[in-house]
Amino acid sequence: MSKPKQYFRPSTLEEALELAIKPGYIAIARGAPFLGEVLLPYDAVVDLQEIAELAAKTHDEDNIYLGGNLTLQSVISWEHTPKLLKASIMRSIPLNLRNGISVGESLTGRYILPEWVAMLTAMGAVIEHAGSLGDETQLNFWEQSIPEFVNYLHAHGRHYQGVVKGVRIPVPTSNSYFGTAHIARTPGDVAIINIAVRVQIEGNQVTHATAALCGASQEVVLQLELSPLIGEPLTEATIAAASSFVE
């Protein structure tokens, strides 16, 4: 363990990425998931707060885009954030942490925010990032599914050496329906196990059904296609079949 000996505050994405991929360097926006220990295992801190592109938030008829530097509290405050996505943050994450964790850090930190990760997964969100993930280094920003990114990162047990540009979330269609459930020690505690489900219906038949579970396997988030529902009406019997499939 060592304390950081250097501090950098780049003003461009290119400069930030060049620094972030160096061994022993850590890129932060707010820092709560990384700076809570007396001794820190980083040689240098790369502060991303000067980079305006990382604070972007945009929306159109197809997508919602949340910049990697946005705090979780600002995600809640934005009028275009879907209500269920807001709820996935608000139920168990206190205000001080919502102000101290950025969108990017919520997916790269050691501590998982299970309801947030599950809802992003159910909504089909992707993370746009560049850097070193495991043994691979990618210097061009690219999109990756939330489960693929977080599961790979945590399986390797290393901190992420890169820059999260943002998260893109497809706008739910009018025929999309969501549901969530969780088990926690107390009403306001972090979920021990939780699930987010998305179902799309055309006419009276289910055309798409996916579930995202946290705390149910060795993976950070387990994504399942609920095949027993596809092509069927949404009834108590088909829901029971899907529940048995998940079990």
Short mmCIF file of C-alpha atoms in Angstrom, two decimals:
data_model
loop_
_atom_site.label_atom_id
_atom_site.label_comp_id
_atom_site.label_asym_id
_atom_site.label_seq_id
_atom_site.Cartn_x
_atom_site.Cartn_y
_atom_site.Cartn_z
CA MET A 1 0.00 0.00 0.00
CA SER A 2 1.24 3.51 -0.75
CA LYS A 3 -0.05 7.04 -0.73
CA PRO A 4 -0.42 8.88 -4.05
CA LYS A 5 2.71 10.89 -4.79
CA GLN A 6 1.38 12.77 -7.82
CA TYR A 7 -1.79 14.64 -8.75
CA PHE A 8 -2.91 15.53 -12.27
CA ARG A 9 -5.90 17.57 -13.48
CA PRO A 10 -6.08 17.17 -17.28
CA SER A 11 -8.32 19.36 -19.40
CA THR A 12 -8.84 17.02 -22.37
CA LEU A 13 -10.02 13.45 -22.77
CA GLU A 14 -6.87 12.53 -24.66
CA GLU A 15 -4.61 13.74 -21.86
CA ALA A 16 -6.77 12.07 -19.21
CA LEU A 17 -6.71 8.72 -20.99
CA GLU A 18 -2.95 8.89 -21.52
CA LEU A 19 -2.52 9.28 -17.76
CA ALA A 20 -5.26 6.91 -16.62
CA ILE A 21 -3.79 3.84 -18.34
CA LYS A 22 -0.44 4.15 -16.57
CA PRO A 23 0.22 1.43 -13.96
CA GLY A 24 -0.58 2.65 -10.46
CA TYR A 25 -2.68 5.62 -11.66
CA ILE A 26 -6.37 6.07 -10.83
CA ALA A 27 -8.78 8.41 -12.62
CA ILE A 28 -11.52 9.88 -10.41
CA ALA A 29 -14.36 12.37 -10.79
CA ARG A 30 -15.76 12.51 -7.24
CA GLY A 31 -13.72 9.80 -5.58
CA ALA A 32 -15.93 8.36 -2.83
CA PRO A 33 -15.48 4.72 -3.96
CA PHE A 34 -11.68 5.07 -4.12
CA LEU A 35 -10.51 7.54 -1.48
CA GLY A 36 -12.03 6.14 1.70
CA GLU A 37 -8.93 4.44 3.08
CA VAL A 38 -6.08 5.87 5.15
CA LEU A 39 -3.50 4.36 2.83
CA LEU A 40 -4.35 4.23 -0.86
CA PRO A 41 -2.94 1.70 -3.34
CA TYR A 42 -2.32 4.31 -6.05
CA ASP A 43 0.83 6.16 -7.08
CA ALA A 44 -1.01 9.02 -8.77
CA VAL A 45 -4.51 10.51 -8.90
CA VAL A 46 -5.94 11.81 -12.18
CA ASP A 47 -8.74 14.31 -11.46
CA LEU A 48 -11.29 14.35 -14.31
CA GLN A 49 -13.40 17.30 -13.15
CA GLU A 50 -11.99 19.80 -15.67
CA ILE A 51 -13.22 17.81 -18.68
CA ALA A 52 -16.54 19.30 -19.80
CA GLU A 53 -17.42 16.39 -22.11
CA LEU A 54 -17.67 14.06 -19.13
CA ALA A 55 -20.39 16.19 -17.52
CA ALA A 56 -22.73 16.00 -20.52
CA LYS A 57 -26.31 14.83 -20.23
CA THR A 58 -28.47 14.64 -23.32
CA HIS A 59 -31.68 13.03 -24.45
CA ASP A 60 -33.60 12.46 -27.66
CA GLU A 61 -36.39 10.15 -28.73
CA ASP A 62 -34.04 7.15 -28.82
CA ASN A 63 -31.47 7.53 -26.04
CA ILE A 64 -30.60 9.14 -22.74
CA TYR A 65 -26.90 9.88 -22.24
CA LEU A 66 -25.32 10.41 -18.82
CA GLY A 67 -21.73 11.69 -18.75
CA GLY A 68 -19.25 9.76 -16.64
CA ASN A 69 -18.56 12.71 -14.30
CA LEU A 70 -22.20 13.35 -13.36
CA THR A 71 -22.98 12.63 -9.74
CA LEU A 72 -25.71 10.15 -8.94
CA GLN A 73 -27.56 13.00 -7.23
CA SER A 74 -27.57 14.99 -10.48
CA VAL A 75 -28.98 11.92 -12.25
CA ILE A 76 -31.86 11.93 -9.77
CA SER A 77 -32.42 15.67 -10.19
CA TRP A 78 -32.57 15.57 -14.00
CA GLU A 79 -36.13 15.64 -15.29
CA HIS A 80 -35.42 13.21 -18.14
CA THR A 81 -34.14 10.38 -15.94
CA PRO A 82 -36.72 7.55 -15.87
CA LYS A 83 -38.47 7.22 -12.50
CA LEU A 84 -37.43 3.61 -11.93
CA LEU A 85 -33.80 4.52 -12.58
CA LYS A 86 -34.07 7.31 -10.00
CA ALA A 87 -35.64 4.88 -7.53
CA SER A 88 -32.77 2.43 -8.01
CA ILE A 89 -30.44 5.10 -6.61
CA MET A 90 -32.61 6.72 -3.96
CA ARG A 91 -33.82 3.73 -1.93
CA SER A 92 -30.55 2.78 -0.25
CA ILE A 93 -27.82 5.24 -1.28
CA PRO A 94 -27.62 8.20 1.14
CA LEU A 95 -27.31 11.78 -0.09
CA ASN A 96 -23.64 12.16 0.85
CA LEU A 97 -22.70 9.17 -1.30
CA ARG A 98 -24.96 10.25 -4.15
CA ASN A 99 -22.97 13.49 -4.22
CA GLY A 100 -19.66 11.66 -3.87
CA ILE A 101 -20.06 8.99 -6.56
CA SER A 102 -20.08 9.72 -10.28
CA VAL A 103 -21.85 7.68 -12.95
CA GLY A 104 -18.51 6.26 -14.06
CA GLU A 105 -17.38 5.46 -10.52
CA SER A 106 -20.67 3.70 -9.79
CA LEU A 107 -19.59 1.02 -12.28
CA THR A 108 -15.82 0.93 -11.67
CA GLY A 109 -15.68 1.10 -7.86
CA ARG A 110 -15.16 -1.91 -5.62
CA TYR A 111 -18.54 -1.50 -3.97
CA ILE A 112 -21.47 -2.51 -6.12
CA LEU A 113 -24.72 -0.52 -6.18
CA PRO A 114 -26.90 -3.52 -6.96
CA GLU A 115 -30.28 -1.93 -7.71
CA TRP A 116 -28.70 0.71 -9.97
CA VAL A 117 -26.64 -1.91 -11.84
CA ALA A 118 -29.63 -4.24 -12.23
CA MET A 119 -31.92 -1.50 -13.55
CA LEU A 120 -29.31 -0.26 -16.03
CA THR A 121 -28.93 -3.84 -17.23
CA ALA A 122 -32.68 -4.38 -17.58
CA MET A 123 -32.96 -1.14 -19.55
CA GLY A 124 -30.26 -2.28 -21.99
CA ALA A 125 -27.77 0.44 -21.03
CA VAL A 126 -24.20 0.44 -22.34
CA ILE A 127 -21.05 2.03 -20.96
CA GLU A 128 -18.76 4.09 -23.22
CA HIS A 129 -15.17 3.86 -22.06
CA ALA A 130 -11.52 3.46 -23.02
CA GLY A 131 -8.49 2.19 -21.13
CA SER A 132 -7.09 -0.99 -19.62
CA LEU A 133 -9.56 -3.68 -18.63
CA GLY A 134 -7.75 -6.77 -17.43
CA ASP A 135 -4.92 -7.52 -19.85
CA GLU A 136 -6.41 -5.55 -22.74
CA THR A 137 -5.91 -1.85 -23.49
CA GLN A 138 -8.31 -0.01 -25.79
CA LEU A 139 -7.41 3.61 -26.55
CA ASN A 140 -10.51 4.37 -28.61
CA PHE A 141 -13.78 4.91 -26.79
CA TRP A 142 -16.21 2.07 -27.36
CA GLU A 143 -19.49 0.78 -25.97
CA GLN A 144 -19.90 -2.34 -23.89
CA SER A 145 -22.90 -3.84 -22.11
CA ILE A 146 -23.11 -3.18 -18.38
CA PRO A 147 -22.96 -6.90 -17.39
CA GLU A 148 -19.99 -7.59 -19.65
CA PHE A 149 -18.06 -4.61 -18.25
CA VAL A 150 -18.71 -4.96 -14.51
CA ASN A 151 -18.48 -8.76 -14.43
CA TYR A 152 -15.15 -8.78 -16.26
CA LEU A 153 -13.74 -5.96 -14.13
CA HIS A 154 -14.62 -7.57 -10.80
CA ALA A 155 -13.58 -11.05 -11.90
CA HIS A 156 -10.03 -9.75 -12.39
CA GLY A 157 -9.97 -7.94 -9.04
CA ARG A 158 -8.15 -4.86 -10.33
CA HIS A 159 -9.12 -1.22 -10.30
CA TYR A 160 -10.10 0.10 -13.71
CA GLN A 161 -7.34 2.05 -15.43
CA GLY A 162 -9.25 4.12 -17.91
CA VAL A 163 -11.89 6.79 -18.42
CA VAL A 164 -15.65 6.28 -18.50
CA LYS A 165 -17.05 8.78 -20.97
CA GLY A 166 -20.67 8.00 -20.14
CA VAL A 167 -23.61 5.63 -20.09
CA ARG A 168 -26.16 5.43 -22.92
CA ILE A 169 -29.65 4.22 -22.02
CA PRO A 170 -32.23 3.40 -24.71
CA VAL A 171 -35.48 5.25 -24.05
CA PRO A 172 -38.09 2.67 -22.99
CA THR A 173 -40.81 2.15 -25.58
CA SER A 174 -44.47 2.64 -24.72
CA ASN A 175 -44.97 -1.13 -24.70
CA SER A 176 -42.15 -1.75 -22.19
CA TYR A 177 -42.99 -2.64 -18.60
CA PHE A 178 -40.60 -2.89 -15.66
CA GLY A 179 -40.70 -4.49 -12.24
CA THR A 180 -38.26 -4.69 -9.34
CA ALA A 181 -37.92 -6.57 -6.07
CA HIS A 182 -35.25 -6.79 -3.38
CA ILE A 183 -34.38 -8.36 -0.05
CA ALA A 184 -32.48 -6.26 2.49
CA ARG A 185 -31.78 -6.41 6.23
CA THR A 186 -33.67 -3.17 6.87
CA PRO A 187 -35.99 -1.05 4.68
CA GLY A 188 -33.19 1.40 3.84
CA ASP A 189 -30.28 -1.04 3.66
CA VAL A 190 -28.41 -2.09 0.53
CA ALA A 191 -30.06 -5.07 -1.12
CA ILE A 192 -28.68 -8.52 -0.37
CA ILE A 193 -30.37 -9.82 -3.49
CA ASN A 194 -32.42 -7.91 -6.02
CA ILE A 195 -33.96 -8.22 -9.45
CA ALA A 196 -35.08 -5.88 -12.22
CA VAL A 197 -37.29 -7.19 -15.02
CA ARG A 198 -38.22 -5.70 -18.38
CA VAL A 199 -41.05 -7.03 -20.54
CA GLN A 200 -42.20 -5.81 -23.95
CA ILE A 201 -45.66 -6.69 -25.22
CA GLU A 202 -47.09 -6.52 -28.74
CA GLY A 203 -50.82 -7.12 -28.87
CA ASN A 204 -51.30 -9.68 -26.12
CA GLN A 205 -47.97 -11.48 -26.58
CA VAL A 206 -44.61 -10.96 -24.91
CA THR A 207 -41.94 -10.14 -27.50
CA HIS A 208 -39.02 -9.49 -25.14
CA ALA A 209 -38.38 -10.37 -21.50
CA THR A 210 -35.15 -10.02 -19.57
CA ALA A 211 -34.21 -10.16 -15.90
CA ALA A 212 -31.13 -8.73 -14.18
CA LEU A 213 -30.20 -10.16 -10.78
CA CYS A 214 -27.56 -9.04 -8.28
CA GLY A 215 -26.51 -11.16 -5.32
CA ALA A 216 -27.79 -14.36 -6.92
CA SER A 217 -24.54 -15.72 -8.37
CA GLN A 218 -20.78 -15.25 -8.35
CA GLU A 219 -21.17 -12.62 -11.06
CA VAL A 220 -21.89 -9.01 -10.10
CA VAL A 221 -25.01 -9.01 -12.26
CA LEU A 222 -26.65 -12.00 -13.90
CA GLN A 223 -28.68 -11.25 -17.03
CA LEU A 224 -31.28 -13.80 -18.09
CA GLU A 225 -33.59 -13.89 -21.07
CA LEU A 226 -36.95 -15.11 -19.78
CA SER A 227 -37.63 -17.48 -22.66
CA PRO A 228 -40.79 -19.07 -21.14
CA LEU A 229 -42.56 -15.73 -21.62
CA ILE A 230 -41.64 -15.12 -25.26
CA GLY A 231 -44.58 -15.52 -27.62
CA GLU A 232 -46.98 -16.04 -24.73
CA PRO A 233 -49.59 -13.80 -23.10
CA LEU A 234 -48.58 -12.35 -19.74
CA THR A 235 -50.68 -14.41 -17.34
CA GLU A 236 -50.23 -15.84 -13.86
CA ALA A 237 -49.32 -19.19 -15.41
CA THR A 238 -46.61 -17.80 -17.71
CA ILE A 239 -45.22 -15.61 -14.91
CA ALA A 240 -45.02 -18.70 -12.69
CA ALA A 241 -43.18 -20.55 -15.48
CA ALA A 242 -40.71 -17.68 -15.80
CA SER A 243 -40.17 -17.65 -12.02
CA SER A 244 -39.40 -21.38 -12.06
CA PHE A 245 -37.01 -20.80 -14.95
CA VAL A 246 -35.08 -18.19 -12.92
CA GLU A 247 -34.89 -20.49 -9.90
#
